[in-house]
CSV table of C-alpha atoms and ligand atoms in Angstrom, one decimal:
chain,number,residue,atom,x,y,z
A,29,MET,CA,14.4,-29.3,-35.8
A,30,ARG,CA,11.7,-26.8,-37.1
A,31,ILE,CA,8.6,-26.4,-35.0
A,32,ALA,CA,5.2,-23.8,-35.5
A,33,MET,CA,3.7,-22.0,-33.4
A,34,ILE,CA,0.6,-21.4,-34.0
A,35,GLY,CA,-0.7,-17.6,-32.0
A,36,GLY,CA,1.4,-15.2,-31.4
A,37,GLY,CA,0.1,-14.2,-27.9
A,38,TYR,CA,1.5,-14.6,-24.6
A,39,VAL,CA,1.8,-18.4,-24.2
A,40,GLY,CA,3.4,-18.5,-28.5
A,41,LEU,CA,5.3,-15.6,-28.0
A,42,VAL,CA,7.4,-16.4,-25.2
A,43,SER,CA,7.9,-20.2,-26.3
A,44,GLY,CA,8.7,-19.6,-29.4
A,45,ALA,CA,11.3,-17.6,-29.0
A,46,CYS,CA,12.4,-19.4,-26.4
A,47,PHE,CA,12.2,-23.0,-28.8
A,48,ALA,CA,14.4,-20.9,-30.8
A,49,GLU,CA,16.8,-19.7,-28.1
A,50,PHE,CA,17.6,-23.5,-28.0
A,51,GLY,CA,18.5,-23.7,-31.3
A,52,ASN,CA,15.2,-24.8,-33.3
A,53,GLU,CA,13.9,-22.2,-36.1
A,54,VAL,CA,10.5,-21.4,-34.9
A,55,ALA,CA,6.9,-19.7,-37.1
A,56,VAL,CA,5.2,-18.0,-35.1
A,57,VAL,CA,1.6,-17.8,-37.0
A,58,GLU,CA,0.2,-14.4,-36.4
A,59,SER,CA,-3.4,-13.5,-38.0
A,60,ASP,CA,-4.3,-10.0,-35.7
A,61,PRO,CA,-3.1,-8.0,-38.8
A,62,ALA,CA,-1.8,-5.3,-35.7
A,63,LYS,CA,0.3,-7.1,-34.1
A,64,LEU,CA,2.2,-8.7,-37.1
A,65,ALA,CA,3.3,-5.7,-38.5
A,66,MET,CA,4.2,-5.1,-35.3
A,67,LEU,CA,6.1,-8.2,-35.1
A,68,ARG,CA,7.5,-7.6,-37.8
A,69,GLY,CA,8.6,-4.7,-37.2
A,70,GLY,CA,10.7,-5.9,-34.2
A,71,GLY,CA,7.8,-4.5,-31.7
A,72,ILE,CA,6.4,-6.6,-28.8
A,73,PRO,CA,2.4,-6.5,-28.0
A,74,ILE,CA,3.4,-7.4,-24.7
A,75,TYR,CA,5.0,-6.4,-21.5
A,76,GLU,CA,8.1,-9.4,-20.4
A,77,PRO,CA,11.7,-8.5,-18.9
A,78,GLY,CA,14.3,-9.9,-21.7
A,79,LEU,CA,11.1,-11.1,-24.0
A,80,PRO,CA,12.3,-8.0,-26.4
A,81,GLU,CA,16.0,-9.3,-26.7
A,82,LEU,CA,15.9,-12.9,-26.5
A,83,VAL,CA,13.2,-12.3,-29.8
A,84,ALA,CA,15.3,-9.8,-31.7
A,85,ASP,CA,18.1,-12.0,-31.2
A,86,ASN,CA,16.5,-14.6,-32.5
A,87,ALA,CA,14.5,-13.1,-35.8
A,88,ARG,CA,18.0,-11.1,-36.4
A,89,ALA,CA,19.3,-15.3,-36.0
A,90,GLY,CA,16.9,-15.8,-38.1
A,91,ARG,CA,15.4,-18.8,-36.0
A,92,LEU,CA,12.4,-17.3,-35.1
A,93,THR,CA,10.2,-15.6,-38.5
A,94,PHE,CA,6.5,-14.4,-38.2
A,95,GLY,CA,3.9,-14.6,-40.5
A,96,ASN,CA,-0.2,-15.2,-41.0
A,97,ASP,CA,0.2,-17.6,-43.8
A,98,ILE,CA,-0.6,-21.6,-41.6
A,99,GLU,CA,1.1,-23.4,-45.2
A,100,SER,CA,4.3,-21.8,-45.1
A,101,ALA,CA,5.0,-22.1,-41.0
A,102,VAL,CA,3.8,-26.1,-41.0
A,103,ARG,CA,6.2,-26.9,-43.9
A,104,GLY,CA,8.0,-29.1,-42.9
A,105,ALA,CA,7.6,-28.5,-39.7
A,106,GLU,CA,8.3,-31.7,-36.9
A,107,ALA,CA,5.7,-30.2,-34.3
A,108,VAL,CA,2.7,-27.9,-34.5
A,109,PHE,CA,1.6,-26.5,-31.1
A,110,ILE,CA,-0.8,-24.3,-30.3
A,111,ALA,CA,-0.5,-21.8,-28.8
A,112,VAL,CA,-4.8,-19.7,-29.1
A,113,GLY,CA,-6.1,-17.9,-26.6
A,114,THR,CA,-8.8,-19.9,-24.4
A,115,PRO,CA,-10.2,-17.3,-22.7
A,116,THR,CA,-13.5,-18.3,-20.4
A,117,ARG,CA,-16.5,-18.4,-22.5
A,118,ARG,CA,-19.6,-15.4,-21.5
A,119,GLY,CA,-22.5,-16.8,-19.4
A,120,ASP,CA,-21.2,-20.1,-18.1
A,121,GLY,CA,-18.2,-19.9,-16.7
A,122,HIS,CA,-16.4,-22.6,-19.9
A,123,ALA,CA,-13.0,-22.2,-21.5
A,124,ASP,CA,-14.1,-20.8,-24.8
A,125,LEU,CA,-12.4,-23.3,-27.9
A,126,THR,CA,-13.5,-22.1,-31.1
A,127,TYR,CA,-10.3,-20.3,-31.1
A,128,VAL,CA,-8.2,-24.0,-30.7
A,129,PHE,CA,-10.5,-26.4,-33.0
A,130,ALA,CA,-10.2,-24.1,-35.5
A,131,ALA,CA,-6.8,-23.7,-35.6
A,132,VAL,CA,-6.4,-27.7,-36.1
A,133,GLU,CA,-8.9,-27.6,-38.9
A,134,GLN,CA,-6.7,-25.6,-40.4
A,135,VAL,CA,-3.2,-26.8,-39.5
A,136,ALA,CA,-4.5,-30.2,-41.3
A,137,ARG,CA,-6.1,-28.7,-44.4
A,138,VAL,CA,-2.8,-28.1,-45.1
A,139,LEU,CA,-0.5,-30.6,-43.3
A,140,ALA,CA,2.0,-32.5,-45.9
A,141,ALA,CA,3.7,-34.9,-43.0
A,142,PRO,CA,3.7,-36.6,-40.2
A,143,THR,CA,3.5,-34.4,-37.4
A,144,VAL,CA,2.4,-34.0,-33.7
A,145,VAL,CA,-0.4,-31.6,-32.0
A,146,VAL,CA,0.7,-30.2,-29.6
A,147,THR,CA,-1.6,-28.3,-26.8
A,148,LYS,CA,0.2,-25.4,-25.3
A,149,SER,CA,-3.2,-23.4,-24.6
A,150,THR,CA,-4.7,-24.6,-21.4
A,151,VAL,CA,-7.5,-26.7,-22.3
A,152,PRO,CA,-10.5,-28.0,-20.6
A,153,VAL,CA,-10.2,-32.5,-20.3
A,154,GLY,CA,-11.0,-34.6,-23.1
A,155,THR,CA,-9.8,-32.3,-25.1
A,156,GLY,CA,-7.0,-33.1,-26.7
A,157,ARG,CA,-8.9,-36.4,-27.2
A,158,LYS,CA,-11.2,-34.1,-29.5
A,159,ILE,CA,-8.9,-33.3,-31.0
A,160,ALA,CA,-7.5,-36.4,-32.4
A,161,GLU,CA,-10.5,-37.0,-33.6
A,162,ILE,CA,-11.3,-33.9,-35.8
A,163,LEU,CA,-7.3,-34.6,-37.2
A,164,CYS,CA,-8.3,-38.1,-38.5
A,165,GLU,CA,-12.1,-36.0,-39.6
A,166,VAL,CA,-10.3,-33.9,-41.9
A,167,ARG,CA,-6.7,-36.0,-42.5
A,168,PRO,CA,-7.8,-40.0,-42.0
A,169,ASP,CA,-5.2,-39.5,-45.3
A,170,LEU,CA,-2.3,-38.6,-42.9
A,171,THR,CA,-1.2,-39.7,-39.1
A,172,ILE,CA,-1.8,-37.4,-36.7
A,173,ASP,CA,-0.6,-37.3,-33.8
A,174,VAL,CA,-1.3,-35.1,-31.1
A,175,ALA,CA,0.1,-34.3,-27.1
A,176,SER,CA,-1.1,-31.5,-24.6
A,177,ASN,CA,2.1,-29.9,-22.8
A,178,PRO,CA,0.6,-26.9,-20.7
A,179,GLU,CA,2.6,-23.4,-19.7
A,180,PHE,CA,3.6,-23.7,-16.5
A,181,LEU,CA,4.9,-19.1,-16.6
A,182,ARG,CA,3.8,-16.5,-14.5
A,183,GLU,CA,3.2,-13.6,-16.3
A,184,GLY,CA,7.4,-11.1,-14.6
A,185,SER,CA,9.6,-14.1,-15.4
A,186,ALA,CA,8.0,-16.2,-18.0
A,187,ILE,CA,11.2,-16.2,-19.4
A,188,ALA,CA,13.2,-17.7,-17.0
A,189,ASP,CA,10.3,-19.8,-16.6
A,190,PHE,CA,10.7,-22.3,-19.3
A,191,MET,CA,14.4,-21.7,-19.7
A,192,ARG,CA,14.8,-23.8,-15.7
A,193,PRO,CA,10.5,-25.3,-15.0
A,194,ASP,CA,10.0,-27.2,-12.0
A,195,ARG,CA,8.8,-29.2,-14.7
A,196,VAL,CA,8.3,-29.7,-17.9
A,197,VAL,CA,4.6,-32.3,-18.7
A,198,ILE,CA,4.0,-34.5,-22.0
A,199,GLY,CA,0.4,-36.6,-22.0
A,200,THR,CA,0.2,-38.0,-25.7
A,201,GLU,CA,0.1,-42.2,-25.5
A,202,SER,CA,1.9,-42.1,-29.4
A,203,GLU,CA,6.1,-42.7,-28.9
A,204,ARG,CA,6.4,-40.6,-31.8
A,205,ALA,CA,6.1,-37.7,-30.4
A,206,ARG,CA,7.2,-38.8,-27.0
A,207,GLU,CA,10.4,-38.6,-29.3
A,208,THR,CA,9.5,-35.2,-30.5
A,209,LEU,CA,9.5,-34.1,-28.0
A,210,ARG,CA,11.7,-35.2,-25.6
A,211,ALA,CA,14.6,-34.3,-28.3
A,212,LEU,CA,13.1,-30.8,-28.3
A,213,TYR,CA,13.2,-30.4,-24.8
A,214,ARG,CA,16.6,-32.1,-23.8
A,215,PRO,CA,18.6,-28.8,-23.7
A,216,LEU,CA,16.5,-29.1,-20.6
A,217,TYR,CA,17.7,-32.3,-19.5
A,218,LEU,CA,21.7,-29.8,-17.9
A,219,ILE,CA,19.7,-28.9,-15.7
A,220,GLU,CA,17.8,-32.0,-14.7
A,221,ALA,CA,14.7,-30.5,-15.0
A,222,PRO,CA,11.7,-33.2,-15.3
A,223,ILE,CA,10.1,-34.2,-17.8
A,224,LEU,CA,6.9,-36.0,-16.7
A,225,PHE,CA,5.4,-38.5,-19.5
A,226,THR,CA,1.3,-39.0,-19.1
A,227,GLY,CA,-1.7,-39.2,-20.2
A,228,LEU,CA,-3.6,-36.3,-22.8
A,229,GLU,CA,-7.1,-36.9,-20.1
A,230,THR,CA,-3.7,-36.4,-16.8
A,231,ALA,CA,-1.4,-33.8,-18.3
A,232,GLU,CA,-4.6,-30.8,-19.4
A,233,LEU,CA,-5.9,-31.5,-15.9
A,234,ILE,CA,-2.6,-31.3,-14.2
A,235,LYS,CA,-2.6,-28.1,-15.8
A,236,TYR,CA,-5.1,-27.1,-14.0
A,237,ALA,CA,-4.9,-29.1,-11.0
A,238,ALA,CA,-2.4,-26.9,-10.9
A,239,ASN,CA,-4.1,-23.1,-11.1
A,240,SER,CA,-6.3,-24.6,-8.5
A,241,PHE,CA,-4.1,-25.4,-5.9
A,242,LEU,CA,-2.2,-22.2,-6.0
A,243,ALA,CA,-5.5,-20.3,-6.9
A,244,MET,CA,-6.3,-22.1,-3.3
A,245,LYS,CA,-3.7,-21.7,-1.1
A,246,VAL,CA,-2.6,-17.6,-2.1
A,247,THR,CA,-7.5,-17.6,-0.4
A,248,PHE,CA,-5.9,-19.7,2.4
A,249,ILE,CA,-3.7,-17.5,2.7
A,250,ASN,CA,-6.0,-14.1,2.6
A,251,GLU,CA,-8.2,-15.7,4.7
A,252,MET,CA,-6.4,-16.0,7.8
A,253,ALA,CA,-5.4,-12.5,7.2
A,254,ASP,CA,-8.7,-11.2,7.9
A,255,LEU,CA,-8.6,-13.8,11.2
A,256,CYS,CA,-4.9,-13.0,12.6
A,257,GLU,CA,-6.6,-9.1,11.6
A,258,ARG,CA,-9.3,-10.0,14.7
A,259,ALA,CA,-7.1,-12.6,16.6
A,260,GLY,CA,-4.4,-9.6,16.6
A,261,ALA,CA,-2.3,-12.4,15.6
A,262,ASP,CA,0.4,-11.6,12.7
A,263,VAL,CA,-0.3,-13.5,8.9
A,264,HIS,CA,3.3,-12.9,8.2
A,265,ASP,CA,4.2,-15.0,10.7
A,266,VAL,CA,1.2,-16.9,10.5
A,267,ALA,CA,2.7,-17.7,6.7
A,268,ARG,CA,6.1,-18.5,7.5
A,269,GLY,CA,5.1,-20.8,10.5
A,270,ILE,CA,3.6,-22.5,8.0
A,271,GLY,CA,5.3,-22.2,5.0
A,272,LEU,CA,9.0,-23.6,6.7
A,273,ASP,CA,6.9,-26.9,7.0
A,274,GLY,CA,8.4,-29.2,4.0
A,275,ARG,CA,4.8,-29.8,2.8
A,276,ILE,CA,3.2,-27.3,2.8
A,277,GLY,CA,6.2,-24.7,1.6
A,278,ARG,CA,6.5,-20.4,1.6
A,279,LYS,CA,5.4,-20.4,-1.6
A,280,PHE,CA,2.1,-18.2,-2.0
A,281,LEU,CA,1.3,-17.7,1.3
A,282,HIS,CA,1.6,-13.8,1.0
A,283,ALA,CA,-1.8,-12.1,1.6
A,284,GLY,CA,-3.3,-9.5,-0.7
A,285,PRO,CA,-6.1,-7.9,-2.2
A,286,GLY,CA,-7.4,-11.6,-3.7
A,287,PHE,CA,-6.0,-13.0,-6.7
A,288,GLY,CA,-6.4,-11.5,-10.6
A,289,GLY,CA,-4.5,-11.7,-13.8
A,290,SER,CA,-5.3,-13.9,-17.2
A,291,CYS,CA,-5.5,-17.6,-15.2
A,292,PHE,CA,-6.5,-18.1,-12.0
A,293,PRO,CA,-9.1,-16.7,-12.1
A,294,LYS,CA,-10.6,-18.5,-15.9
A,295,ASP,CA,-9.2,-22.1,-14.6
A,296,THR,CA,-10.3,-21.5,-11.4
A,297,LEU,CA,-14.1,-21.0,-12.5
A,298,ALA,CA,-12.8,-24.5,-15.6
A,299,MET,CA,-12.3,-26.2,-13.6
A,300,VAL,CA,-16.1,-25.5,-11.4
A,301,ARG,CA,-17.3,-26.2,-14.7
A,302,ILE,CA,-15.1,-29.5,-15.8
A,303,ALA,CA,-14.9,-31.5,-12.0
A,304,GLN,CA,-19.6,-30.3,-12.8
A,305,ASP,CA,-20.0,-31.7,-16.4
A,306,HIS,CA,-17.6,-34.8,-14.9
A,307,GLY,CA,-19.7,-35.5,-12.4
A,308,ALA,CA,-17.2,-35.1,-9.8
A,309,PRO,CA,-17.6,-31.0,-8.4
A,310,THR,CA,-15.0,-29.3,-6.2
A,311,ARG,CA,-16.7,-27.6,-4.0
A,312,LEU,CA,-13.3,-26.5,-2.3
A,313,VAL,CA,-12.5,-25.1,-6.0
A,314,GLU,CA,-15.9,-23.2,-6.0
A,315,THR,CA,-15.0,-22.4,-2.5
A,316,VAL,CA,-12.7,-20.2,-3.3
A,317,VAL,CA,-13.8,-19.3,-6.5
A,318,ALA,CA,-16.1,-17.6,-4.1
A,319,VAL,CA,-14.2,-16.1,-1.2
A,320,ASN,CA,-12.2,-14.3,-4.1
A,321,ASP,CA,-14.5,-12.9,-6.1
A,322,ALA,CA,-16.5,-11.5,-2.6
A,323,ARG,CA,-12.1,-10.2,-1.8
A,324,LYS,CA,-11.6,-7.8,-4.5
A,325,ALA,CA,-15.1,-6.7,-3.9
A,326,SER,CA,-15.0,-5.9,-0.6
A,327,MET,CA,-11.3,-4.8,-0.9
A,328,ALA,CA,-12.8,-0.9,-1.5
A,329,ALA,CA,-14.9,-0.9,2.2
A,330,ARG,CA,-12.5,-1.7,3.8
A,331,ILE,CA,-11.1,1.7,2.4
A,332,VAL,CA,-14.0,3.8,3.2
A,333,ALA,CA,-14.1,2.3,6.4
A,334,ALA,CA,-10.2,4.2,6.4
A,335,ALA,CA,-11.2,6.6,5.7
A,336,GLY,CA,-13.1,7.0,8.5
A,337,GLY,CA,-16.8,5.7,6.5
A,338,SER,CA,-16.5,8.1,3.7
A,339,VAL,CA,-14.4,9.2,1.0
A,340,ARG,CA,-16.9,12.2,-0.9
A,341,GLY,CA,-14.2,14.6,-1.7
A,342,LYS,CA,-11.5,12.6,-0.8
A,343,THR,CA,-9.0,12.7,-2.5
A,344,ILE,CA,-7.0,9.2,-3.2
A,345,ALA,CA,-3.3,8.3,-3.4
A,346,VAL,CA,-3.4,4.6,-6.2
A,347,LEU,CA,0.1,3.3,-6.4
A,348,GLY,CA,0.0,-0.3,-8.8
A,349,LEU,CA,-2.9,-1.2,-11.0
A,350,THR,CA,-1.7,-4.5,-13.1
A,351,PHE,CA,-3.3,-7.5,-11.6
A,352,LYS,CA,0.9,-7.8,-9.9
A,353,PRO,CA,3.6,-6.5,-10.9
A,354,GLU,CA,6.6,-6.8,-13.6
A,355,THR,CA,3.3,-6.8,-16.6
A,356,ASP,CA,1.7,-4.6,-16.9
A,357,ASP,CA,-1.4,-7.3,-17.9
A,358,MET,CA,-5.1,-5.7,-16.5
A,359,ARG,CA,-7.3,-8.0,-16.8
A,360,ASP,CA,-9.3,-8.8,-13.4
A,361,ALA,CA,-6.7,-6.8,-11.4
A,362,PRO,CA,-8.2,-5.9,-7.5
A,363,SER,CA,-7.7,-2.6,-8.7
A,364,ILE,CA,-11.0,-2.7,-11.0
A,365,PRO,CA,-13.9,-3.2,-8.4
A,366,ILE,CA,-11.3,-1.0,-6.0
A,367,VAL,CA,-11.2,2.3,-8.3
A,368,GLY,CA,-14.6,2.0,-10.5
A,369,ARG,CA,-16.4,1.9,-6.1
A,370,LEU,CA,-13.8,4.6,-4.7
A,371,ILE,CA,-15.7,6.9,-7.1
A,372,GLU,CA,-18.1,5.7,-7.4
A,373,ASP,CA,-18.3,7.2,-3.9
A,374,GLY,CA,-17.0,10.6,-4.7
A,375,ALA,CA,-13.5,10.0,-4.3
A,376,HIS,CA,-11.2,11.6,-6.2
A,377,ILE,CA,-8.3,9.2,-7.8
A,378,ARG,CA,-4.9,10.3,-8.9
A,379,ALA,CA,-2.9,7.1,-9.8
A,380,PHE,CA,0.0,5.4,-11.3
A,381,ASP,CA,2.0,2.1,-12.1
A,382,PRO,CA,4.8,1.5,-13.4
A,383,ALA,CA,4.0,-0.3,-16.5
A,384,GLY,CA,0.1,-0.5,-17.1
A,385,MET,CA,-0.6,2.5,-17.3
A,386,ASP,CA,-1.7,2.1,-21.0
A,387,GLN,CA,-3.4,-0.9,-20.5
A,388,ALA,CA,-5.0,0.4,-17.2
A,389,ARG,CA,-6.9,3.4,-18.9
A,390,PRO,CA,-9.4,2.1,-20.5
A,391,LEU,CA,-10.5,-0.3,-18.4
A,392,LEU,CA,-10.7,2.4,-15.4
A,393,PRO,CA,-14.2,4.7,-15.1
A,394,PRO,CA,-13.1,7.8,-16.1
A,395,GLY,CA,-11.4,10.8,-14.4
A,396,VAL,CA,-9.0,8.8,-12.7
A,397,GLN,CA,-6.8,11.1,-12.9
A,398,PHE,CA,-3.1,9.5,-14.1
A,399,CYS,CA,0.2,10.5,-13.4
A,400,ASN,CA,3.7,9.9,-14.5
A,401,GLY,CA,4.9,9.2,-10.9
A,402,ALA,CA,4.1,7.7,-7.0
A,403,LEU,CA,5.5,10.8,-5.7
A,404,GLU,CA,3.6,13.2,-8.0
A,405,ALA,CA,0.1,10.6,-8.0
A,406,ALA,CA,0.7,11.0,-3.3
A,407,GLU,CA,1.2,15.2,-4.1
A,408,GLY,CA,-2.3,16.7,-1.9
A,409,ALA,CA,-3.3,13.0,-1.1
A,410,ASP,CA,-5.6,12.8,1.6
A,411,LEU,CA,-5.1,9.4,1.6
A,412,LEU,CA,-2.3,6.1,-0.2
A,413,VAL,CA,-3.6,3.2,-1.1
A,414,ILE,CA,-1.2,0.8,-2.8
A,415,ILE,CA,-2.3,-2.2,-4.5
A,416,THR,CA,-0.3,-3.7,-6.8
A,417,GLU,CA,3.1,-3.9,-5.1
A,418,TRP,CA,5.8,-3.1,-7.8
A,419,ASN,CA,9.5,-2.9,-5.9
A,420,GLU,CA,10.5,1.0,-6.8
A,421,PHE,CA,7.5,1.2,-4.0
A,422,ARG,CA,8.8,-0.7,-1.0
A,423,ALA,CA,11.8,2.1,-1.8
A,424,ILE,CA,10.0,5.4,-1.1
A,425,ALA,CA,10.7,6.9,1.4
A,426,PRO,CA,8.4,7.5,4.4
A,427,ASP,CA,9.2,11.8,5.3
A,428,LYS,CA,8.8,12.1,0.8
A,429,LEU,CA,5.4,11.1,1.7
A,430,GLY,CA,5.0,13.2,4.2
A,431,ALA,CA,5.9,16.4,2.7
A,432,VAL,CA,3.8,16.0,-0.6
A,433,MET,CA,0.6,14.3,1.0
A,434,LYS,CA,-2.0,16.6,2.7
A,435,GLY,CA,-3.3,13.4,5.2
A,436,ARG,CA,-1.7,10.8,6.6
A,437,LEU,CA,-3.4,7.8,6.0
A,438,ILE,CA,-2.2,4.9,3.6
A,439,VAL,CA,-3.7,1.5,2.9
A,440,ASP,CA,-1.5,-1.3,2.3
A,441,LEU,CA,-3.2,-4.5,0.4
A,442,ARG,CA,0.3,-6.1,-0.4
A,443,ASN,CA,1.6,-5.9,3.5
A,444,LEU,CA,5.0,-3.4,1.3
A,445,TYR,CA,6.2,-1.3,4.5
A,446,ASP,CA,6.8,-1.8,8.3
A,447,PRO,CA,3.9,-0.7,10.6
A,448,MET,CA,6.3,0.1,12.9
A,449,LEU,CA,7.8,2.4,10.7
A,450,MET,CA,5.3,4.1,8.9
A,451,ARG,CA,3.7,4.4,12.3
A,452,ALA,CA,6.5,5.6,13.4
A,453,ALA,CA,7.3,8.8,9.9
A,454,GLY,CA,3.6,10.0,11.8
A,455,PHE,CA,0.9,8.0,9.4
A,456,THR,CA,-1.6,5.1,10.9
A,457,TYR,CA,-0.7,2.6,8.6
A,458,ALA,CA,-3.7,0.1,7.5
A,459,SER,CA,-2.1,-3.2,6.9
A,460,ILE,CA,-3.3,-6.5,5.3
A,461,GLY,CA,-3.4,-8.9,8.3
A,462,ARG,CA,-1.1,-7.2,11.0
A,463,PRO,CA,-2.2,-5.5,14.0
B,501,UDX,C1,0.5,-18.2,-13.5
B,501,UDX,C2,0.6,-19.8,-12.2
B,501,UDX,O1,0.9,-18.7,-11.8
B,501,UDX,C3,1.4,-19.8,-13.9
B,501,UDX,O2,2.5,-21.2,-13.4
B,501,UDX,C4,0.2,-20.1,-15.1
B,501,UDX,O3,1.2,-20.3,-15.9
B,501,UDX,C5,-0.8,-18.4,-15.0
B,501,UDX,O4,-0.7,-18.1,-14.4
B,501,UDX,P1,0.3,-15.2,-12.6
B,501,UDX,O5,-1.2,-15.9,-13.3
B,501,UDX,O6,0.9,-15.0,-14.0
B,501,UDX,O7,0.7,-17.4,-13.7
B,501,UDX,O8,0.7,-14.9,-11.1
B,501,UDX,P2,1.4,-15.6,-10.7
B,501,UDX,O9,2.5,-14.8,-9.6
B,501,UDX,O10,1.0,-16.9,-10.0
B,501,UDX,O11,0.0,-14.6,-9.7
B,501,UDX,C6,-1.5,-14.7,-10.1
B,501,UDX,C7,-2.5,-14.1,-8.6
B,501,UDX,O12,-1.9,-14.3,-7.6
B,501,UDX,C8,-1.9,-12.9,-8.8
B,501,UDX,O13,-2.6,-12.1,-8.6
B,501,UDX,C9,-0.6,-11.9,-7.9
B,501,UDX,O14,-1.2,-11.4,-7.4
B,501,UDX,C10,-2.1,-13.0,-6.4
B,501,UDX,N1,-0.6,-14.3,-5.6
B,501,UDX,C11,0.1,-15.0,-5.7
B,501,UDX,C12,-1.0,-13.8,-3.8
B,501,UDX,O15,-1.8,-12.2,-3.9
B,501,UDX,N2,-0.6,-14.0,-3.6
B,501,UDX,C13,0.4,-15.4,-3.3
B,501,UDX,O16,1.2,-15.1,-2.0
B,501,UDX,C14,1.4,-15.2,-4.7
């Protein structure tokens, strides 16, 4: 099958490469000239394990092409996916749909045959309906079906998530669109991935509901962690104790500095606005947003308190800057408010992240010293703070840290180490929700 993917960002690139891997011919349209030049030259603008190889293989096989011309990309395409960005609109928390509607209009103008327009970008409930109206207005002469096919890709494991999904959600009222998308996802039938057909609005809501629920789970365990600290309980055991209940499940119960990234903060905020607009406010999600914002803002104070009330003049090693491991994404990363506040309070920061340093540089205040490795960052540090749980940090032996650090204090916001072992190694070790 021939398909067009409008938008060569995270979602477009991963989905496009994976559809090509299924054997389809995929034309990716990218309007940013710098990104396009990079993609055409075999470069990948984002960090995602396995993606460079997948893109290279499929480009070499001629199944995956990159261009900026919508008309040639949609020519003969049975499905046109809209995968452009939907950032949070400045001021009101709504998703900004400017790029989505502009893409739909451009596609409609140049379509020569009936096709299905599919939204992959996360769009507010009701957007599919508006897209159908635009298509009808611009091309009353052509039958163009609309479908919503939200993505549930996690950064860092996006390819596995695409190839072995928990489910595929397809929202549409058109039988033809259902058939086209069923055929496109046919390779997943072999692994019996459930494919859920719903109405347009339902599919759009499922995406927000899934991310809001997961964000709520994370926020719940973060609050439990605070309670554990006061009550002398251990949040790891609480998470295990509740997570083994099949109705709750063990995933997304790791306490930490608060969620970040490109999706949870944006989607929870959009969910709040969508629900308010429909006169059915979600007080739970409103609280999740507020609690998480406050948590991220309070993490620096926790570090200052652990340092005895002041970090002025102290050297702090910071390990991990990205919002989570296996990505270079710094969007809404807890490290941004934490490092900002520590610098404001007069600390000297030596930072290291395995993949995110280039993205971090423009977002962190001047004065942060970027180092080439975890041990280099720890050199001469009075205290060490872990913000992101990269695997390579787990493997650092405490005596190696002890040999290079000046002080003996570790504040671990991701619970990487065993508190007993760290204490036995002579460290004062503060973690999240553990005695
Ligand atoms: C998320 C959804 O998982 C994915 O389905 C959706 O399509 C996009 O948004 P992603 O943003 O890549 O994916 O990250 P995810 O792994 O879900 O983590 C989100 C945030 O929650 C991160 O800041 C992470 O550190 C935090 N988190 C996650 C926790 O603090 N504890 C957990 O147990 C899980």
